[in-house]
Amino acid sequence: KQLPPPDSNISECSDLSDTYEEEKPTPTNQETGLDAVDGVQPELQRNDQESELTRMNIMSEYFGNGIKDSLDQLLGPIPVDAKTLFRNKHFLLTCTVPSKGIAATAKQFSSTPFIKQHIRRQIEAGGGKVYQFFEDVPKNKYKQCKLIAPRPSTTAMYVQCLASDIVAVSHEWIIQCCQVLMIVDHKPFVLPAGWSFLENRFIEWSSGRAKERRTSVTPFTSVCINVASLCKDFNDFWSRVCKLAGGTVRLIKTESDITDNLTGYLLTDQAFPEEIKIKAARTGLLVVSTVWVVQCLILGRVCHPNSNEKLTQIYQEEDY
């Protein structure tokens, strides 16, 4: 049973002088962006070299010596003379290691190998735009953007797209479009928002009243989230995620930042000083982990931290 979230004093967190703004919108590390931050699954095939190695392994596994035509048949053709196929469409790509948790056996997604390099070539040959980092996508392109993935996950890319409602679609959709050289309806290929261990099932991406769907795409509207970490990447990434999902964010740097009139939640990591967490809890802030953020995004509503012990614990791969 879900407990109601605590009352929020929005006026305290609405003061722009208190809110946290990222210093730079660009990635802090040009190799990974912020995809290696604590609380997310690791991103695979981060560059063409890693993607090519994956492709070679797939060729060896499926075809022995490897036949290019057979690989294209498996992964879908690179469209020729089809520069308008994905014109004015924007894409992000993500993949990670298969889940080892209960979600791995709950539903079978695509069995077609996911090769970023090949998918990028398909999209670009069709006139589409592929971004390497979430930060690169202009905000006015969010509605035209799709996240291409083999299955739901909790990579940094997937989490950010969930927070900004950039819909995740199976790469099977790209393959079908390239096979018929026309855009087919993407809706049958939309991936779930993710696995809810609170409800022990996948939650649909779209929002609505049906129990299978997310309650809202902006679950943190009117919610104050105080982010506390000694790691700048943690602060940058999770502040962005919470704000994309409608939240108001304040950065907690020292014990003096914890005042009696603060309300809402304290989002922190394992390395943050324990005495500050204790003081925050005494003032009424509910201490939560990144697992809480992800579960709120998946369900589309604010979950009470006491509803499951995992919501206050450090992310574990088996959670998903």
PDB file of C-alpha atoms in Angstrom:
ATOM      1  CA  LYS A   1       0.000   0.000   0.000  1.00  0.00           C
ATOM      2  CA  GLN A   2       1.331   3.409  -0.971  1.00  0.00           C
ATOM      3  CA  LEU A   3       1.558   6.026   1.745  1.00  0.00           C
ATOM      4  CA  PRO A   4       0.800   9.655   0.854  1.00  0.00           C
ATOM      5  CA  PRO A   5       3.788  11.952   0.278  1.00  0.00           C
ATOM      6  CA  PRO A   6       4.546  14.557   2.919  1.00  0.00           C
ATOM      7  CA  ASP A   7       3.102  18.016   2.653  1.00  0.00           C
ATOM      8  CA  SER A   8       5.349  20.365   0.699  1.00  0.00           C
ATOM      9  CA  ASN A   9       6.060  23.973   1.578  1.00  0.00           C
ATOM     10  CA  ILE A  10       6.559  25.188  -1.949  1.00  0.00           C
ATOM     11  CA  SER A  11       7.357  28.776  -1.023  1.00  0.00           C
ATOM     12  CA  GLU A  12      10.622  27.751   0.617  1.00  0.00           C
ATOM     13  CA  CYS A  13      11.802  25.878  -2.435  1.00  0.00           C
ATOM     14  CA  SER A  14      10.445  28.276  -5.005  1.00  0.00           C
ATOM     15  CA  ASP A  15      12.972  30.973  -4.153  1.00  0.00           C
ATOM     16  CA  LEU A  16      15.264  31.101  -7.161  1.00  0.00           C
ATOM     17  CA  SER A  17      18.178  32.018  -4.940  1.00  0.00           C
ATOM     18  CA  ASP A  18      17.860  28.630  -3.271  1.00  0.00           C
ATOM     19  CA  THR A  19      17.489  26.495  -6.351  1.00  0.00           C
ATOM     20  CA  TYR A  20      20.338  24.673  -7.976  1.00  0.00           C
ATOM     21  CA  GLU A  21      21.355  25.428 -11.538  1.00  0.00           C
ATOM     22  CA  GLU A  22      23.880  23.408 -13.485  1.00  0.00           C
ATOM     23  CA  GLU A  23      27.008  25.384 -14.215  1.00  0.00           C
ATOM     24  CA  LYS A  24      27.220  24.060 -17.767  1.00  0.00           C
ATOM     25  CA  PRO A  25      24.641  22.267 -19.907  1.00  0.00           C
ATOM     26  CA  THR A  26      27.351  20.340 -21.744  1.00  0.00           C
ATOM     27  CA  PRO A  27      28.758  16.981 -20.629  1.00  0.00           C
ATOM     28  CA  THR A  28      31.514  17.105 -18.030  1.00  0.00           C
ATOM     29  CA  ASN A  29      33.289  14.252 -19.766  1.00  0.00           C
ATOM     30  CA  GLN A  30      33.185  14.167 -23.542  1.00  0.00           C
ATOM     31  CA  GLU A  31      33.695  10.406 -23.544  1.00  0.00           C
ATOM     32  CA  THR A  32      30.693   9.549 -21.401  1.00  0.00           C
ATOM     33  CA  GLY A  33      28.693  12.704 -20.682  1.00  0.00           C
ATOM     34  CA  LEU A  34      27.048  11.948 -17.354  1.00  0.00           C
ATOM     35  CA  ASP A  35      26.191   8.347 -18.207  1.00  0.00           C
ATOM     36  CA  ALA A  36      28.590   6.934 -15.603  1.00  0.00           C
ATOM     37  CA  VAL A  37      26.976   8.681 -12.638  1.00  0.00           C
ATOM     38  CA  ASP A  38      25.980   6.703  -9.541  1.00  0.00           C
ATOM     39  CA  GLY A  39      22.495   5.207  -9.589  1.00  0.00           C
ATOM     40  CA  VAL A  40      22.215   4.176 -13.247  1.00  0.00           C
ATOM     41  CA  GLN A  41      23.068   1.133 -15.321  1.00  0.00           C
ATOM     42  CA  PRO A  42      26.277   1.417 -17.366  1.00  0.00           C
ATOM     43  CA  GLU A  43      26.009   2.539 -20.974  1.00  0.00           C
ATOM     44  CA  LEU A  44      27.461   0.082 -23.498  1.00  0.00           C
ATOM     45  CA  GLN A  45      28.833   0.739 -27.005  1.00  0.00           C
ATOM     46  CA  ARG A  46      29.807   4.275 -26.004  1.00  0.00           C
ATOM     47  CA  ASN A  47      31.782   4.831 -29.208  1.00  0.00           C
ATOM     48  CA  ASP A  48      32.198   3.383 -32.698  1.00  0.00           C
ATOM     49  CA  GLN A  49      35.085   1.162 -31.613  1.00  0.00           C
ATOM     50  CA  GLU A  50      33.033  -0.540 -28.898  1.00  0.00           C
ATOM     51  CA  SER A  51      30.071  -0.847 -31.253  1.00  0.00           C
ATOM     52  CA  GLU A  52      32.235  -2.369 -33.996  1.00  0.00           C
ATOM     53  CA  LEU A  53      33.605  -4.916 -31.530  1.00  0.00           C
ATOM     54  CA  THR A  54      30.046  -5.875 -30.609  1.00  0.00           C
ATOM     55  CA  ARG A  55      29.176  -6.215 -34.296  1.00  0.00           C
ATOM     56  CA  MET A  56      32.149  -8.506 -34.908  1.00  0.00           C
ATOM     57  CA  ASN A  57      31.169 -10.672 -31.951  1.00  0.00           C
ATOM     58  CA  ILE A  58      27.616 -10.911 -33.290  1.00  0.00           C
ATOM     59  CA  MET A  59      28.887 -11.926 -36.725  1.00  0.00           C
ATOM     60  CA  SER A  60      31.035 -14.625 -35.184  1.00  0.00           C
ATOM     61  CA  GLU A  61      28.194 -15.874 -32.990  1.00  0.00           C
ATOM     62  CA  TYR A  62      25.517 -15.937 -35.690  1.00  0.00           C
ATOM     63  CA  PHE A  63      27.381 -16.566 -38.932  1.00  0.00           C
ATOM     64  CA  GLY A  64      30.772 -18.073 -38.177  1.00  0.00           C
ATOM     65  CA  ASN A  65      33.020 -16.466 -40.781  1.00  0.00           C
ATOM     66  CA  GLY A  66      30.404 -13.776 -41.277  1.00  0.00           C
ATOM     67  CA  ILE A  67      28.472 -12.754 -44.362  1.00  0.00           C
ATOM     68  CA  LYS A  68      27.597  -9.094 -44.645  1.00  0.00           C
ATOM     69  CA  ASP A  69      24.301  -9.730 -46.437  1.00  0.00           C
ATOM     70  CA  SER A  70      23.201 -12.063 -43.654  1.00  0.00           C
ATOM     71  CA  LEU A  71      24.116  -9.493 -41.006  1.00  0.00           C
ATOM     72  CA  ASP A  72      22.133  -6.792 -42.802  1.00  0.00           C
ATOM     73  CA  GLN A  73      19.202  -9.175 -43.003  1.00  0.00           C
ATOM     74  CA  LEU A  74      19.423  -9.727 -39.251  1.00  0.00           C
ATOM     75  CA  LEU A  75      19.935  -6.073 -38.281  1.00  0.00           C
ATOM     76  CA  GLY A  76      17.922  -4.526 -41.094  1.00  0.00           C
ATOM     77  CA  PRO A  77      19.239  -2.890 -44.273  1.00  0.00           C
ATOM     78  CA  ILE A  78      20.938   0.483 -44.539  1.00  0.00           C
ATOM     79  CA  PRO A  79      18.391   2.451 -46.617  1.00  0.00           C
ATOM     80  CA  VAL A  80      19.602   3.610 -50.029  1.00  0.00           C
ATOM     81  CA  ASP A  81      18.325   6.778 -51.721  1.00  0.00           C
ATOM     82  CA  ALA A  82      15.949   7.332 -48.798  1.00  0.00           C
ATOM     83  CA  LYS A  83      17.086  10.647 -47.355  1.00  0.00           C
ATOM     84  CA  THR A  84      13.524  11.580 -46.424  1.00  0.00           C
ATOM     85  CA  LEU A  85      12.739   8.404 -44.456  1.00  0.00           C
ATOM     86  CA  PHE A  86      13.679   9.884 -41.060  1.00  0.00           C
ATOM     87  CA  ARG A  87      13.791  13.531 -42.132  1.00  0.00           C
ATOM     88  CA  ASN A  88      13.066  16.010 -39.310  1.00  0.00           C
ATOM     89  CA  LYS A  89      13.256  13.187 -36.783  1.00  0.00           C
ATOM     90  CA  HIS A  90      15.658  13.147 -33.848  1.00  0.00           C
ATOM     91  CA  PHE A  91      17.049  10.165 -31.984  1.00  0.00           C
ATOM     92  CA  LEU A  92      19.048   9.011 -28.994  1.00  0.00           C
ATOM     93  CA  LEU A  93      20.432   5.485 -28.598  1.00  0.00           C
ATOM     94  CA  THR A  94      20.994   3.485 -25.429  1.00  0.00           C
ATOM     95  CA  CYS A  95      21.800  -0.059 -24.394  1.00  0.00           C
ATOM     96  CA  THR A  96      23.202  -1.783 -21.345  1.00  0.00           C
ATOM     97  CA  VAL A  97      23.870  -5.216 -19.928  1.00  0.00           C
ATOM     98  CA  PRO A  98      20.756  -7.419 -19.688  1.00  0.00           C
ATOM     99  CA  SER A  99      19.059  -7.227 -16.324  1.00  0.00           C
ATOM    100  CA  LYS A 100      19.716 -10.003 -13.821  1.00  0.00           C
ATOM    101  CA  GLY A 101      16.745  -9.119 -11.655  1.00  0.00           C
ATOM    102  CA  ILE A 102      13.199 -10.441 -11.705  1.00  0.00           C
ATOM    103  CA  ALA A 103      12.338  -8.123 -14.609  1.00  0.00           C
ATOM    104  CA  ALA A 104      14.640 -10.176 -16.845  1.00  0.00           C
ATOM    105  CA  THR A 105      12.234 -13.120 -16.737  1.00  0.00           C
ATOM    106  CA  ALA A 106       9.005 -11.117 -16.642  1.00  0.00           C
ATOM    107  CA  LYS A 107       8.842 -10.325 -20.354  1.00  0.00           C
ATOM    108  CA  GLN A 108      10.840 -11.036 -23.496  1.00  0.00           C
ATOM    109  CA  PHE A 109      11.736  -8.028 -25.593  1.00  0.00           C
ATOM    110  CA  SER A 110      13.624  -7.987 -28.894  1.00  0.00           C
ATOM    111  CA  SER A 111      15.916 -10.902 -29.715  1.00  0.00           C
ATOM    112  CA  THR A 112      17.526  -8.920 -32.543  1.00  0.00           C
ATOM    113  CA  PRO A 113      21.037  -7.739 -31.614  1.00  0.00           C
ATOM    114  CA  PHE A 114      21.363  -4.034 -30.858  1.00  0.00           C
ATOM    115  CA  ILE A 115      24.350  -2.510 -32.658  1.00  0.00           C
ATOM    116  CA  LYS A 116      24.493   1.252 -32.128  1.00  0.00           C
ATOM    117  CA  GLN A 117      26.821   1.842 -35.053  1.00  0.00           C
ATOM    118  CA  HIS A 118      24.469   0.041 -37.455  1.00  0.00           C
ATOM    119  CA  ILE A 119      21.347   1.779 -36.130  1.00  0.00           C
ATOM    120  CA  ARG A 120      23.048   5.166 -36.398  1.00  0.00           C
ATOM    121  CA  ARG A 121      23.921   4.443 -40.038  1.00  0.00           C
ATOM    122  CA  GLN A 122      20.339   3.397 -40.761  1.00  0.00           C
ATOM    123  CA  ILE A 123      18.917   6.578 -39.243  1.00  0.00           C
ATOM    124  CA  GLU A 124      21.448   8.919 -40.836  1.00  0.00           C
ATOM    125  CA  ALA A 125      21.060   7.242 -44.241  1.00  0.00           C
ATOM    126  CA  GLY A 126      17.347   7.976 -43.861  1.00  0.00           C
ATOM    127  CA  GLY A 127      18.007  11.646 -43.152  1.00  0.00           C
ATOM    128  CA  GLY A 128      17.516  11.491 -39.380  1.00  0.00           C
ATOM    129  CA  LYS A 129      19.596  13.124 -36.653  1.00  0.00           C
ATOM    130  CA  VAL A 130      21.288  11.041 -33.936  1.00  0.00           C
ATOM    131  CA  TYR A 131      22.608  12.737 -30.793  1.00  0.00           C
ATOM    132  CA  GLN A 132      25.410  11.224 -28.746  1.00  0.00           C
ATOM    133  CA  PHE A 133      24.409  12.843 -25.458  1.00  0.00           C
ATOM    134  CA  PHE A 134      21.037  13.741 -23.981  1.00  0.00           C
ATOM    135  CA  GLU A 135      22.449  17.191 -23.239  1.00  0.00           C
ATOM    136  CA  ASP A 136      22.847  17.793 -26.973  1.00  0.00           C
ATOM    137  CA  VAL A 137      19.122  17.555 -27.731  1.00  0.00           C
ATOM    138  CA  PRO A 138      17.518  21.025 -27.948  1.00  0.00           C
ATOM    139  CA  LYS A 139      14.534  21.291 -25.620  1.00  0.00           C
ATOM    140  CA  ASN A 140      12.313  22.337 -28.510  1.00  0.00           C
ATOM    141  CA  LYS A 141      13.089  18.981 -30.175  1.00  0.00           C
ATOM    142  CA  TYR A 142      12.002  16.757 -27.282  1.00  0.00           C
ATOM    143  CA  LYS A 143       8.604  16.050 -28.851  1.00  0.00           C
ATOM    144  CA  GLN A 144      10.226  15.057 -32.150  1.00  0.00           C
ATOM    145  CA  CYS A 145      12.844  12.890 -30.450  1.00  0.00           C
ATOM    146  CA  LYS A 146      12.737   9.159 -29.744  1.00  0.00           C
ATOM    147  CA  LEU A 147      15.010   7.012 -27.629  1.00  0.00           C
ATOM    148  CA  ILE A 148      15.927   3.794 -29.444  1.00  0.00           C
ATOM    149  CA  ALA A 149      16.707   0.845 -27.172  1.00  0.00           C
ATOM    150  CA  PRO A 150      16.458  -2.957 -27.156  1.00  0.00           C
ATOM    151  CA  ARG A 151      14.606  -3.130 -23.827  1.00  0.00           C
ATOM    152  CA  PRO A 152      13.653  -0.909 -20.874  1.00  0.00           C
ATOM    153  CA  SER A 153      16.563  -0.055 -18.611  1.00  0.00           C
ATOM    154  CA  THR A 154      17.852   2.449 -16.083  1.00  0.00           C
ATOM    155  CA  THR A 155      20.761   3.878 -18.050  1.00  0.00           C
ATOM    156  CA  ALA A 156      21.359   7.601 -17.654  1.00  0.00           C
ATOM    157  CA  MET A 157      19.877   8.114 -21.111  1.00  0.00           C
ATOM    158  CA  TYR A 158      16.736   6.105 -20.346  1.00  0.00           C
ATOM    159  CA  VAL A 159      16.202   7.860 -17.005  1.00  0.00           C
ATOM    160  CA  GLN A 160      16.575  11.330 -18.539  1.00  0.00           C
ATOM    161  CA  CYS A 161      14.216  10.484 -21.386  1.00  0.00           C
ATOM    162  CA  LEU A 162      11.716   9.141 -18.870  1.00  0.00           C
ATOM    163  CA  ALA A 163      11.929  12.415 -16.933  1.00  0.00           C
ATOM    164  CA  SER A 164      11.475  14.523 -20.081  1.00  0.00           C
ATOM    165  CA  ASP A 165       8.909  12.204 -21.727  1.00  0.00           C
ATOM    166  CA  ILE A 166      11.085  11.431 -24.752  1.00  0.00           C
ATOM    167  CA  VAL A 167       9.450   8.126 -25.611  1.00  0.00           C
ATOM    168  CA  ALA A 168      11.539   4.941 -25.761  1.00  0.00           C
ATOM    169  CA  VAL A 169      10.984   2.760 -28.830  1.00  0.00           C
ATOM    170  CA  SER A 170      12.399  -0.651 -29.705  1.00  0.00           C
ATOM    171  CA  HIS A 171      15.043  -0.770 -32.437  1.00  0.00           C
ATOM    172  CA  GLU A 172      12.739  -3.244 -34.180  1.00  0.00           C
ATOM    173  CA  TRP A 173      10.824  -0.157 -35.322  1.00  0.00           C
ATOM    174  CA  ILE A 174      13.905   1.236 -37.077  1.00  0.00           C
ATOM    175  CA  ILE A 175      14.456  -2.138 -38.759  1.00  0.00           C
ATOM    176  CA  GLN A 176      10.890  -2.312 -40.069  1.00  0.00           C
ATOM    177  CA  CYS A 177      11.005   1.257 -41.357  1.00  0.00           C
ATOM    178  CA  CYS A 178      14.221   0.486 -43.245  1.00  0.00           C
ATOM    179  CA  GLN A 179      12.805  -2.730 -44.662  1.00  0.00           C
ATOM    180  CA  VAL A 180       9.701  -1.112 -46.156  1.00  0.00           C
ATOM    181  CA  LEU A 181      11.307   2.330 -46.731  1.00  0.00           C
ATOM    182  CA  MET A 182       8.478   4.141 -45.015  1.00  0.00           C
ATOM    183  CA  ILE A 183       7.581   5.186 -41.487  1.00  0.00           C
ATOM    184  CA  VAL A 184       5.417   2.577 -39.807  1.00  0.00           C
ATOM    185  CA  ASP A 185       3.387   3.298 -36.682  1.00  0.00           C
ATOM    186  CA  HIS A 186       5.796   3.395 -33.745  1.00  0.00           C
ATOM    187  CA  LYS A 187       3.167   2.842 -31.050  1.00  0.00           C
ATOM    188  CA  PRO A 188       3.308  -0.989 -31.098  1.00  0.00           C
ATOM    189  CA  PHE A 189       7.066  -0.690 -30.537  1.00  0.00           C
ATOM    190  CA  VAL A 190       6.972   1.670 -27.532  1.00  0.00           C
ATOM    191  CA  LEU A 191       8.889   0.231 -24.584  1.00  0.00           C
ATOM    192  CA  PRO A 192       7.655   0.302 -20.977  1.00  0.00           C
ATOM    193  CA  ALA A 193       8.644   3.106 -18.635  1.00  0.00           C
ATOM    194  CA  GLY A 194      10.353   0.434 -16.593  1.00  0.00           C
ATOM    195  CA  TRP A 195      10.022  -2.245 -13.965  1.00  0.00           C
ATOM    196  CA  SER A 196       8.263  -1.284 -10.746  1.00  0.00           C
ATOM    197  CA  PHE A 197       9.381  -3.492  -7.886  1.00  0.00           C
ATOM    198  CA  LEU A 198       6.692  -1.778  -5.813  1.00  0.00           C
ATOM    199  CA  GLU A 199       3.991  -3.284  -8.036  1.00  0.00           C
ATOM    200  CA  ASN A 200       6.054  -6.165  -9.415  1.00  0.00           C
ATOM    201  CA  ARG A 201       5.319  -5.415 -13.065  1.00  0.00           C
ATOM    202  CA  PHE A 202       6.278  -3.278 -16.027  1.00  0.00           C
ATOM    203  CA  ILE A 203       4.560   0.108 -16.243  1.00  0.00           C
ATOM    204  CA  GLU A 204       3.491   1.442 -19.636  1.00  0.00           C
ATOM    205  CA  TRP A 205       5.207   4.580 -20.908  1.00  0.00           C
ATOM    206  CA  SER A 206       2.048   6.576 -21.584  1.00  0.00           C
ATOM    207  CA  SER A 207       0.248   8.239 -18.701  1.00  0.00           C
ATOM    208  CA  GLY A 208      -3.404   7.909 -17.794  1.00  0.00           C
ATOM    209  CA  ARG A 209      -5.886   6.478 -15.334  1.00  0.00           C
ATOM    210  CA  ALA A 210      -5.385   2.842 -16.297  1.00  0.00           C
ATOM    211  CA  LYS A 211      -3.393   0.961 -13.668  1.00  0.00           C
ATOM    212  CA  GLU A 212      -0.921  -0.245 -16.309  1.00  0.00           C
ATOM    213  CA  ARG A 213       0.084   3.345 -17.089  1.00  0.00           C
ATOM    214  CA  ARG A 214       2.087   6.035 -15.368  1.00  0.00           C
ATOM    215  CA  THR A 215      -0.008   8.424 -13.316  1.00  0.00           C
ATOM    216  CA  SER A 216       1.804  11.485 -14.689  1.00  0.00           C
ATOM    217  CA  VAL A 217       4.810  12.332 -16.853  1.00  0.00           C
ATOM    218  CA  THR A 218       5.812  15.036 -14.344  1.00  0.00           C
ATOM    219  CA  PRO A 219       5.512  13.333 -10.950  1.00  0.00           C
ATOM    220  CA  PHE A 220       7.653  15.910  -9.126  1.00  0.00           C
ATOM    221  CA  THR A 221       5.433  18.912  -9.849  1.00  0.00           C
ATOM    222  CA  SER A 222       5.150  20.964  -6.616  1.00  0.00           C
ATOM    223  CA  VAL A 223       7.736  18.722  -4.942  1.00  0.00           C
ATOM    224  CA  CYS A 224      10.943  20.057  -3.396  1.00  0.00           C
ATOM    225  CA  ILE A 225      13.984  17.801  -3.694  1.00  0.00           C
ATOM    226  CA  ASN A 226      17.153  18.722  -1.840  1.00  0.00           C
ATOM    227  CA  VAL A 227      20.138  17.120  -3.579  1.00  0.00           C
ATOM    228  CA  ALA A 228      23.130  16.338  -1.391  1.00  0.00           C
ATOM    229  CA  SER A 229      26.357  14.827  -2.687  1.00  0.00           C
ATOM    230  CA  LEU A 230      30.063  15.586  -2.658  1.00  0.00           C
ATOM    231  CA  CYS A 231      30.160  14.527  -6.325  1.00  0.00           C
ATOM    232  CA  LYS A 232      29.437  17.245  -8.893  1.00  0.00           C
ATOM    233  CA  ASP A 233      28.310  14.746 -11.536  1.00  0.00           C
ATOM    234  CA  PHE A 234      25.768  13.304  -9.090  1.00  0.00           C
ATOM    235  CA  ASN A 235      24.439  16.787  -8.313  1.00  0.00           C
ATOM    236  CA  ASP A 236      24.312  17.799 -11.983  1.00  0.00           C
ATOM    237  CA  PHE A 237      22.651  14.645 -13.251  1.00  0.00           C
ATOM    238  CA  TRP A 238      20.044  14.003 -10.574  1.00  0.00           C
ATOM    239  CA  SER A 239      19.179  17.701 -10.277  1.00  0.00           C
ATOM    240  CA  ARG A 240      18.514  17.749 -14.011  1.00  0.00           C
ATOM    241  CA  VAL A 241      16.378  14.611 -13.825  1.00  0.00           C
ATOM    242  CA  CYS A 242      14.270  15.945 -10.963  1.00  0.00           C
ATOM    243  CA  LYS A 243      13.758  19.302 -12.673  1.00  0.00           C
ATOM    244  CA  LEU A 244      12.824  17.669 -15.977  1.00  0.00           C
ATOM    245  CA  ALA A 245      10.140  15.759 -14.068  1.00  0.00           C
ATOM    246  CA  GLY A 246       8.706  18.999 -12.692  1.00  0.00           C
ATOM    247  CA  GLY A 247      10.516  19.233  -9.366  1.00  0.00           C
ATOM    248  CA  THR A 248      12.123  22.183  -7.625  1.00  0.00           C
ATOM    249  CA  VAL A 249      15.710  21.414  -6.670  1.00  0.00           C
ATOM    250  CA  ARG A 250      17.958  22.852  -4.002  1.00  0.00           C
ATOM    251  CA  LEU A 251      21.584  21.879  -3.478  1.00  0.00           C
ATOM    252  CA  ILE A 252      22.728  20.955   0.021  1.00  0.00           C
ATOM    253  CA  LYS A 253      26.470  21.459   0.405  1.00  0.00           C
ATOM    254  CA  THR A 254      27.075  21.721   4.141  1.00  0.00           C
ATOM    255  CA  GLU A 255      25.309  21.141   7.440  1.00  0.00           C
ATOM    256  CA  SER A 256      24.453  24.850   7.620  1.00  0.00           C
ATOM    257  CA  ASP A 257      22.259  24.425   4.530  1.00  0.00           C
ATOM    258  CA  ILE A 258      19.887  22.255   6.590  1.00  0.00           C
ATOM    259  CA  THR A 259      17.389  24.648   8.149  1.00  0.00           C
ATOM    260  CA  ASP A 260      14.179  24.051  10.071  1.00  0.00           C
ATOM    261  CA  ASN A 261      11.969  25.468   7.326  1.00  0.00           C
ATOM    262  CA  LEU A 262      13.201  23.048   4.640  1.00  0.00           C
ATOM    263  CA  THR A 263      10.601  20.561   3.427  1.00  0.00           C
ATOM    264  CA  GLY A 264      10.397  17.721   0.959  1.00  0.00           C
ATOM    265  CA  TYR A 265      13.061  15.109   0.322  1.00  0.00           C
ATOM    266  CA  LEU A 266      16.809  14.778   0.725  1.00  0.00           C
ATOM    267  CA  LEU A 267      18.261  12.904  -2.249  1.00  0.00           C
ATOM    268  CA  THR A 268      21.739  11.741  -1.355  1.00  0.00           C
ATOM    269  CA  ASP A 269      24.384   9.086  -1.906  1.00  0.00           C
ATOM    270  CA  GLN A 270      26.393   6.777   0.295  1.00  0.00           C
ATOM    271  CA  ALA A 271      29.432   9.062   0.546  1.00  0.00           C
ATOM    272  CA  PHE A 272      27.581  12.119   1.869  1.00  0.00           C
ATOM    273  CA  PRO A 273      28.366  12.794   5.569  1.00  0.00           C
ATOM    274  CA  GLU A 274      26.080  10.792   7.821  1.00  0.00           C
ATOM    275  CA  GLU A 275      25.736  13.565  10.399  1.00  0.00           C
ATOM    276  CA  ILE A 276      24.154  15.849   7.781  1.00  0.00           C
ATOM    277  CA  LYS A 277      21.694  13.121   6.795  1.00  0.00           C
ATOM    278  CA  ILE A 278      20.761  12.670  10.456  1.00  0.00           C
ATOM    279  CA  LYS A 279      20.206  16.404  10.912  1.00  0.00           C
ATOM    280  CA  ALA A 280      18.078  16.498   7.756  1.00  0.00           C
ATOM    281  CA  ALA A 281      15.917  13.649   9.028  1.00  0.00           C
ATOM    282  CA  ARG A 282      15.464  15.419  12.367  1.00  0.00           C
ATOM    283  CA  THR A 283      14.172  18.528  10.603  1.00  0.00           C
ATOM    284  CA  GLY A 284      11.549  16.442   8.809  1.00  0.00           C
ATOM    285  CA  LEU A 285      13.213  15.859   5.444  1.00  0.00           C
ATOM    286  CA  LEU A 286      12.654  12.371   4.079  1.00  0.00           C
ATOM    287  CA  VAL A 287      15.993  10.865   3.071  1.00  0.00           C
ATOM    288  CA  VAL A 288      15.803   8.998  -0.255  1.00  0.00           C
ATOM    289  CA  SER A 289      18.131   7.378  -2.762  1.00  0.00           C
ATOM    290  CA  THR A 290      18.295   7.487  -6.549  1.00  0.00           C
ATOM    291  CA  VAL A 291      16.193   4.303  -6.567  1.00  0.00           C
ATOM    292  CA  TRP A 292      13.320   6.402  -5.209  1.00  0.00           C
ATOM    293  CA  VAL A 293      13.691   8.903  -8.052  1.00  0.00           C
ATOM    294  CA  VAL A 294      13.620   6.179 -10.706  1.00  0.00           C
ATOM    295  CA  GLN A 295      10.624   4.407  -9.171  1.00  0.00           C
ATOM    296  CA  CYS A 296       8.707   7.693  -8.983  1.00  0.00           C
ATOM    297  CA  LEU A 297       9.464   8.320 -12.660  1.00  0.00           C
ATOM    298  CA  ILE A 298       8.395   4.818 -13.677  1.00  0.00           C
ATOM    299  CA  LEU A 299       5.128   4.972 -11.738  1.00  0.00           C
ATOM    300  CA  GLY A 300       4.503   8.633 -12.520  1.00  0.00           C
ATOM    301  CA  ARG A 301       3.793   9.517  -8.913  1.00  0.00           C
ATOM    302  CA  VAL A 302       5.641  10.306  -5.704  1.00  0.00           C
ATOM    303  CA  CYS A 303       6.234   7.177  -3.645  1.00  0.00           C
ATOM    304  CA  HIS A 304       6.542   7.403   0.116  1.00  0.00           C
ATOM    305  CA  PRO A 305      10.051   6.260   1.119  1.00  0.00           C
ATOM    306  CA  ASN A 306       8.624   4.043   3.862  1.00  0.00           C
ATOM    307  CA  SER A 307       6.666   1.977   1.341  1.00  0.00           C
ATOM    308  CA  ASN A 308       9.776  -0.078   0.505  1.00  0.00           C
ATOM    309  CA  GLU A 309      13.218  -0.205   2.085  1.00  0.00           C
ATOM    310  CA  LYS A 310      14.903  -0.115  -1.334  1.00  0.00           C
ATOM    311  CA  LEU A 311      13.740   3.483  -1.810  1.00  0.00           C
ATOM    312  CA  THR A 312      16.254   4.653   0.774  1.00  0.00           C
ATOM    313  CA  GLN A 313      19.057   2.276  -0.173  1.00  0.00           C
ATOM    314  CA  ILE A 314      21.859   2.579  -2.699  1.00  0.00           C
ATOM    315  CA  TYR A 315      21.050   1.344  -6.205  1.00  0.00           C
ATOM    316  CA  GLN A 316      21.569  -2.375  -6.773  1.00  0.00           C
ATOM    317  CA  GLU A 317      21.535  -3.976 -10.215  1.00  0.00           C
ATOM    318  CA  GLU A 318      19.151  -6.709  -9.086  1.00  0.00           C
ATOM    319  CA  ASP A 319      16.522  -4.039  -8.328  1.00  0.00           C
ATOM    320  CA  TYR A 320      15.730  -4.120 -12.050  1.00  0.00           C
TER     321      TYR A 320
END
